[in-house]
Tab-separated table of C-alpha atoms in Angstrom:
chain	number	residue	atom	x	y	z
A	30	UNK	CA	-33.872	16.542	42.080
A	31	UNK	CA	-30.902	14.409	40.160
A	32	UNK	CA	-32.917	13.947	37.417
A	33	UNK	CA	-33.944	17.757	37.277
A	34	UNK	CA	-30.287	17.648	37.047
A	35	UNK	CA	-29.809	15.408	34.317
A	36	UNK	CA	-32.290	17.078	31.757
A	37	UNK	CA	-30.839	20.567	32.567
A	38	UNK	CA	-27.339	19.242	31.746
A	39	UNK	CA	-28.953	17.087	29.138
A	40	UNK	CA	-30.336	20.440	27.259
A	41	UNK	CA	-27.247	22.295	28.062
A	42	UNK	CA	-25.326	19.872	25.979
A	43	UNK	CA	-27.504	20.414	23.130
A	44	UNK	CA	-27.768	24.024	23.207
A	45	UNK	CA	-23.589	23.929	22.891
A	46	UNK	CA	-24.163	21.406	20.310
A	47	UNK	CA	-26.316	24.198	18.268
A	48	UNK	CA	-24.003	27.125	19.104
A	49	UNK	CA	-21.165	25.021	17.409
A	50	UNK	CA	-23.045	24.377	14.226
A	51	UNK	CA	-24.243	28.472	14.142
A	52	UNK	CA	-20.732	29.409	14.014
A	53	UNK	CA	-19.508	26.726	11.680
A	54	UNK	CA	-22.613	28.902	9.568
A	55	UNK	CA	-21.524	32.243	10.342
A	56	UNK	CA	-18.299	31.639	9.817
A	57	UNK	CA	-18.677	30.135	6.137
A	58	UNK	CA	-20.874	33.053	5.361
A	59	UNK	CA	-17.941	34.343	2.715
A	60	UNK	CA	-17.761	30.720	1.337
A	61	UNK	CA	-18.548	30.116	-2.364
A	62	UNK	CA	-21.414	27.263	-2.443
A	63	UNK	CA	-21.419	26.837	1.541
A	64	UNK	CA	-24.702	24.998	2.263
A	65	UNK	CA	-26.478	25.958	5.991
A	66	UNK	CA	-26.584	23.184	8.260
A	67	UNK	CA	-28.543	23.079	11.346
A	68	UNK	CA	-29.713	19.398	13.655
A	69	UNK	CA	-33.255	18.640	14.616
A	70	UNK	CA	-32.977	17.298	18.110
A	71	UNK	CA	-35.794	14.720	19.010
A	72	UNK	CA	-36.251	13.396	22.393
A	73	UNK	CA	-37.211	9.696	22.285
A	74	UNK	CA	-38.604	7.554	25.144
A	75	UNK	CA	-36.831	4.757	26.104
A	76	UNK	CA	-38.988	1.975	26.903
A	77	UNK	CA	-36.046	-0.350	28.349
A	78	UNK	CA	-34.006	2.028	30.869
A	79	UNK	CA	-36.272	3.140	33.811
A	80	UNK	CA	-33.359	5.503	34.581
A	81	UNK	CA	-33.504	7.306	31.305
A	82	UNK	CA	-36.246	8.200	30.015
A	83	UNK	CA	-35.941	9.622	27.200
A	84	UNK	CA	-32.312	9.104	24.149
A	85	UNK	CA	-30.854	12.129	22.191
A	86	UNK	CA	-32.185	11.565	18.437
A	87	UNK	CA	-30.151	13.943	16.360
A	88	UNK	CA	-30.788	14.166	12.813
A	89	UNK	CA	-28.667	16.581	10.348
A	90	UNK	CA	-30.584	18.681	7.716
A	91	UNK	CA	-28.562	20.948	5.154
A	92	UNK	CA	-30.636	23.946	3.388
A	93	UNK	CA	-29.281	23.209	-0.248
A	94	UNK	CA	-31.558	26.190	-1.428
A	95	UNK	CA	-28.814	28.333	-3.600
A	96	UNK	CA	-27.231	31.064	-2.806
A	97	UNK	CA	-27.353	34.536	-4.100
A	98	UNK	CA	-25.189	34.568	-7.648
A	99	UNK	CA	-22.535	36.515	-8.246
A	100	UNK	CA	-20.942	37.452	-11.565
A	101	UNK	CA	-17.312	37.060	-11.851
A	102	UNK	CA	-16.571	37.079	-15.750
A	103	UNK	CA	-13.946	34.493	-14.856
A	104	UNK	CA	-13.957	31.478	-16.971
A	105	UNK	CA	-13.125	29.016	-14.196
A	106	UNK	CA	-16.125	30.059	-12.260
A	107	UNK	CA	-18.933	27.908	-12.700
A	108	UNK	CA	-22.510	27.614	-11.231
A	109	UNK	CA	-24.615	24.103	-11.226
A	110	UNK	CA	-27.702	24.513	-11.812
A	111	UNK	CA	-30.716	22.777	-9.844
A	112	UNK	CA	-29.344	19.700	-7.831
A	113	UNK	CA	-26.088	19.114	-9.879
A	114	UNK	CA	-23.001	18.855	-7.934
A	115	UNK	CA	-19.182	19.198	-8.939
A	116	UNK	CA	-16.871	16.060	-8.189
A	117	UNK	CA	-13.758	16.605	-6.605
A	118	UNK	CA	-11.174	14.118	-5.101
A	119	UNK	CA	-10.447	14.863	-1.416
A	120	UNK	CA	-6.735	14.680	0.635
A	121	UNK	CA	-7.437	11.428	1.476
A	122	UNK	CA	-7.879	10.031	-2.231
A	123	UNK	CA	-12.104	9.962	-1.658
A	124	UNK	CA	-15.039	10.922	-3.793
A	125	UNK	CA	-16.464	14.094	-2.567
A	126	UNK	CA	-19.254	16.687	-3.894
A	127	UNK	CA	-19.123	20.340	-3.655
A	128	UNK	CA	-21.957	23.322	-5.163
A	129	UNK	CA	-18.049	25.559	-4.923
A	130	UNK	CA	-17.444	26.185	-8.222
A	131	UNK	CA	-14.421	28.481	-8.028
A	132	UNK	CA	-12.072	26.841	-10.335
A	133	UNK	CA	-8.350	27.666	-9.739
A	134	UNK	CA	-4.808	25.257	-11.272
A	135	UNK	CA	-2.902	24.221	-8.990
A	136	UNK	CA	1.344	24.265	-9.609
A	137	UNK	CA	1.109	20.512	-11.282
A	138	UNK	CA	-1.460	21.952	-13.529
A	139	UNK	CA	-4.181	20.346	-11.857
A	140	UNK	CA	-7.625	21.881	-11.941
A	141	UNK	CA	-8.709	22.118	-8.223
A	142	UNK	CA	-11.478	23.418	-5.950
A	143	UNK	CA	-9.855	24.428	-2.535
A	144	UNK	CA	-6.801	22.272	-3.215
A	145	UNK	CA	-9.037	19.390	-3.706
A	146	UNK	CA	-8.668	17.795	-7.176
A	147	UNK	CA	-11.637	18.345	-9.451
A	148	UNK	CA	-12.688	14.745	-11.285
A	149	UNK	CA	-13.235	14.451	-15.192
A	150	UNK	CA	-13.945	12.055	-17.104
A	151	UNK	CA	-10.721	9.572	-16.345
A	152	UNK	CA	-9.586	11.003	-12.697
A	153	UNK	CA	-7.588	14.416	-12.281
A	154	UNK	CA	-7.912	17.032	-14.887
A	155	UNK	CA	-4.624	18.419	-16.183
A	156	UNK	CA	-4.309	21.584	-18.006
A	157	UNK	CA	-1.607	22.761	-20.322
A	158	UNK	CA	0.511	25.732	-19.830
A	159	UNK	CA	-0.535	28.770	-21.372
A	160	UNK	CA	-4.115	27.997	-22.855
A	161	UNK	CA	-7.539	29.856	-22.790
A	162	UNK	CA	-9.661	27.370	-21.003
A	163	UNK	CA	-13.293	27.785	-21.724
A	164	UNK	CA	-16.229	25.473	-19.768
A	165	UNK	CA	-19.063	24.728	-21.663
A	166	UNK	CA	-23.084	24.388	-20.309
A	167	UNK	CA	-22.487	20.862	-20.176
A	168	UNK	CA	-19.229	20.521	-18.169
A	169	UNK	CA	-17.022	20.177	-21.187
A	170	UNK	CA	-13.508	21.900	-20.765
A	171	UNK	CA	-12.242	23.587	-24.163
A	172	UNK	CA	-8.600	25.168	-25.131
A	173	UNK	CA	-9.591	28.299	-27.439
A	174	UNK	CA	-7.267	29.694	-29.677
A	175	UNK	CA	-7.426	32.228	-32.048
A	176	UNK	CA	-5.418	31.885	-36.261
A	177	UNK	CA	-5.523	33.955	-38.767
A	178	UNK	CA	-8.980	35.772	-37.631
A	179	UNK	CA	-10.444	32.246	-37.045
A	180	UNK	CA	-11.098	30.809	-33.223
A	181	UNK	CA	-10.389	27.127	-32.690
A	182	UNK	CA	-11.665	25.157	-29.493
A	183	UNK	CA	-10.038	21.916	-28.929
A	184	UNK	CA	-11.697	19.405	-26.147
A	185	UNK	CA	-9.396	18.835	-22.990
A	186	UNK	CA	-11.856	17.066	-20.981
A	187	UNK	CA	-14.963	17.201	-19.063
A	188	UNK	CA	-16.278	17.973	-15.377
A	189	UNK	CA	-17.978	15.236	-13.678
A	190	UNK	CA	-21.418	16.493	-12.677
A	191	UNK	CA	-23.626	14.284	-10.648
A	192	UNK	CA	-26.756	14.578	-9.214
A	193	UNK	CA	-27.227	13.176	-5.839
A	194	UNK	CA	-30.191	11.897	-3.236
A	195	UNK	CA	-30.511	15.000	-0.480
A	196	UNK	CA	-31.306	12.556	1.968
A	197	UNK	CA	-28.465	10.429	1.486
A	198	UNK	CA	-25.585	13.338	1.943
A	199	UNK	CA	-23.855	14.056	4.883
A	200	UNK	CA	-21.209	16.950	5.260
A	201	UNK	CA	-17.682	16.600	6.979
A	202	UNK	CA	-15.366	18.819	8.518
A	203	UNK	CA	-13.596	19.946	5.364
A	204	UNK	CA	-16.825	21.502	3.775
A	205	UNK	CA	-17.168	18.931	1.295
A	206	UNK	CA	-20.545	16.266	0.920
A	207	UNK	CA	-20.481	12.553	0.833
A	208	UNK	CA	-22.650	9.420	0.106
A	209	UNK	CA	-23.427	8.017	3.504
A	210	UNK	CA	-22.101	4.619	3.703
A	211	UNK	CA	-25.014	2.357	3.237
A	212	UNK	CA	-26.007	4.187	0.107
A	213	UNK	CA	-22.406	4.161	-1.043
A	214	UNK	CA	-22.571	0.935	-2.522
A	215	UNK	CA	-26.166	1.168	-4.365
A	216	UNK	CA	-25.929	4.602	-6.824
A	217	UNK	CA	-27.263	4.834	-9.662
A	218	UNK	CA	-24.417	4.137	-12.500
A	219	UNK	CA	-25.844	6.658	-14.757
A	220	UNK	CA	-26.331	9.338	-12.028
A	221	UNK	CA	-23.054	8.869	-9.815
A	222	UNK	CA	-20.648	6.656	-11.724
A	223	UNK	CA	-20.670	8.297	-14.940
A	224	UNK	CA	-21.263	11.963	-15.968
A	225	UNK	CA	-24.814	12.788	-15.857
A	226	UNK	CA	-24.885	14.867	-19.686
A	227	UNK	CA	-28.824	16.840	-18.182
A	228	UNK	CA	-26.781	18.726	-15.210
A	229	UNK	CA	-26.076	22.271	-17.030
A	230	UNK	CA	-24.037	24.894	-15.222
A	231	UNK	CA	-22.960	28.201	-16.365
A	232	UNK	CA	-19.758	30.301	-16.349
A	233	UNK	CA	-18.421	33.314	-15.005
A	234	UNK	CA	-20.945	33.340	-12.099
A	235	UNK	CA	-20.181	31.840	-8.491
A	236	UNK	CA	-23.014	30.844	-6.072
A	237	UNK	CA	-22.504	32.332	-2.579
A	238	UNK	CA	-23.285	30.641	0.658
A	239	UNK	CA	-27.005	30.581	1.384
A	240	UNK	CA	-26.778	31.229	5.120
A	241	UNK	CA	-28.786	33.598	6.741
A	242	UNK	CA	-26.824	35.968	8.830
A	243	UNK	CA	-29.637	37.669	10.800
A	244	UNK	CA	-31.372	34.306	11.393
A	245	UNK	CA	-28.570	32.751	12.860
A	246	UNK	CA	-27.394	35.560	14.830
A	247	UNK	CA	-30.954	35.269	16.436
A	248	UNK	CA	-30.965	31.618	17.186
A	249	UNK	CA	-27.434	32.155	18.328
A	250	UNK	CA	-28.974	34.948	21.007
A	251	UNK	CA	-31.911	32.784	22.063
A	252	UNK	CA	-29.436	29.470	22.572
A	253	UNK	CA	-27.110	31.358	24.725
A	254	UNK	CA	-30.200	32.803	26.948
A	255	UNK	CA	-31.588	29.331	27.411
A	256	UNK	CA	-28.498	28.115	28.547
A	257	UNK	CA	-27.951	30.465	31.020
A	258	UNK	CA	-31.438	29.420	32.295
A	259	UNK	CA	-30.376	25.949	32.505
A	260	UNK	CA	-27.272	26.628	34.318
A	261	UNK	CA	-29.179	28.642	36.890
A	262	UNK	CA	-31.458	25.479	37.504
A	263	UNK	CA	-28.608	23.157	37.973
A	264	UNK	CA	-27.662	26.357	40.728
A	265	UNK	CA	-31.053	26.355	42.334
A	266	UNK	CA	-30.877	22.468	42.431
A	267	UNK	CA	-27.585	22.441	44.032
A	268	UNK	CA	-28.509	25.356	46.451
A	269	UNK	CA	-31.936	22.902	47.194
A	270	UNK	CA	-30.220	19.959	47.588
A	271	UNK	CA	-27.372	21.384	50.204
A	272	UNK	CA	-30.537	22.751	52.245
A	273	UNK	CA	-32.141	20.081	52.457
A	274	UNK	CA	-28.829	17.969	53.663
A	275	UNK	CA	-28.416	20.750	56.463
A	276	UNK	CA	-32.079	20.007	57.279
A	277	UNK	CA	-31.260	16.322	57.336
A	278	UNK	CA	-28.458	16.901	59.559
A	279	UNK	CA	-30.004	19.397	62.358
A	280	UNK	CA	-33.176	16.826	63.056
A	281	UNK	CA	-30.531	13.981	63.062
């Protein structure tokens, strides 16, 4: 009966662990480049704890299918195409990756995705006041000016596009994608280090988030039905276990 128990609390604890991640989903649904997450739960025998039978394997999987495009006409809005990712700089001073290409500057006239620093070719990317930016296929960032009926473009600097192993990301709370550490220290020089010049993105279009809203409103139904079940067989256990102690005590 305790272990009845321990496998409806154990599935409990996973079904709360799913609800968390649908709403982190749901709740990004408005968010430019937001890639679905959702954790494969495998249950694992455990050959040396007679106890336990079986460990919690949870593995994280990300749907980096894009999202529906959007046209902005804004020349800080940018789409990577394929697996390219945009570089940023996060609060604490670390490489991060984001598909959010809504470009806005920032009051030190730094270029910045969500008040996260975007990364060129030397660090931060600094614009100067009162300039027509325009970004190129390749990630190149261009002043345009217009004398005497002929237009000028003048290279400021360039975006640092990357591609990057699926199986090697992991997302954090702030929405932005990492290396996991053991891969950290092997990447590819030409594909993480430096700009990678066969990424092409394209302006004046945003890619939206590519979660499903009626799919995870359904799995978000089902999880809280099944844990209402397994509440109501840690109740009938309880109820069980308290009869059979008042047995217990009558023939004593």
């Amino acid at each position: 009966m305790e272990n009845s128990i321990y496998n409806s609390m154990l599935s409990a604890n996973q079904l709360l662990e799913k609800q968390t991640i649908i709403s982190n989903n749901l709740a990004n649904i408005s968010t430019s480049g937001f890639k679905e997450k959702f954790n494969y739960i495998l249950q694992v025998p455990d050959t040396n704890n007679f106890y336990n039978n079986y460990n919690k394997v949870i593995k994280e999987y990300y749907n980096l299918y894009p999202g529906i495009l959007r046209h902005t006409e804004r020349n800080l809005d940018v789409f990577i195409k394929d697996d390219g990712w945009l570089t940023v700089k996060d609060m604490n001073g670390q490489e991060a990756y984001t598909k959010n290409g809504h470009l806005k500057i920032n009051s030190k006239n730094k270029l910045t995705i969500q008040n996260n620093e975007v990364i060129g070719r030397n660090g931060s990317i600094t614009i100067p006041n009162n300039v027509n930016l325009k970004i190129l296929s390749d990630g190149i960032i261009t002043t345009v000016e217009k004398n005497k009926n002929k237009i000028f473009q003048t290279q400021l600097d360039q975006l640092k596009l990357v591609h990057l192993p699926s199986q090697h990301l992991i997302q954090k709370e702030n929405g932005l994608f990492y290396l996991k550490i053991n891969h950290q220290l092997n990447q590819d020089s030409n594909n993480i280090n430096n700009i990678n010049r066969n990424i092409r993105l394209q302006s004046g279009m945003l890619e939206e988030s590519n979660v499903n809203p009626s799919k995870n409103m359904i799995e978000m139904i089902s999880n809280a039905r099944q844990f209402e079940m397994q509440m109501k067989m840690i109740s009938v256990c309880d109820q069980n276990s308290e009869r059979a102690n008042q047995l217990i005590d009558i023939n004593n």
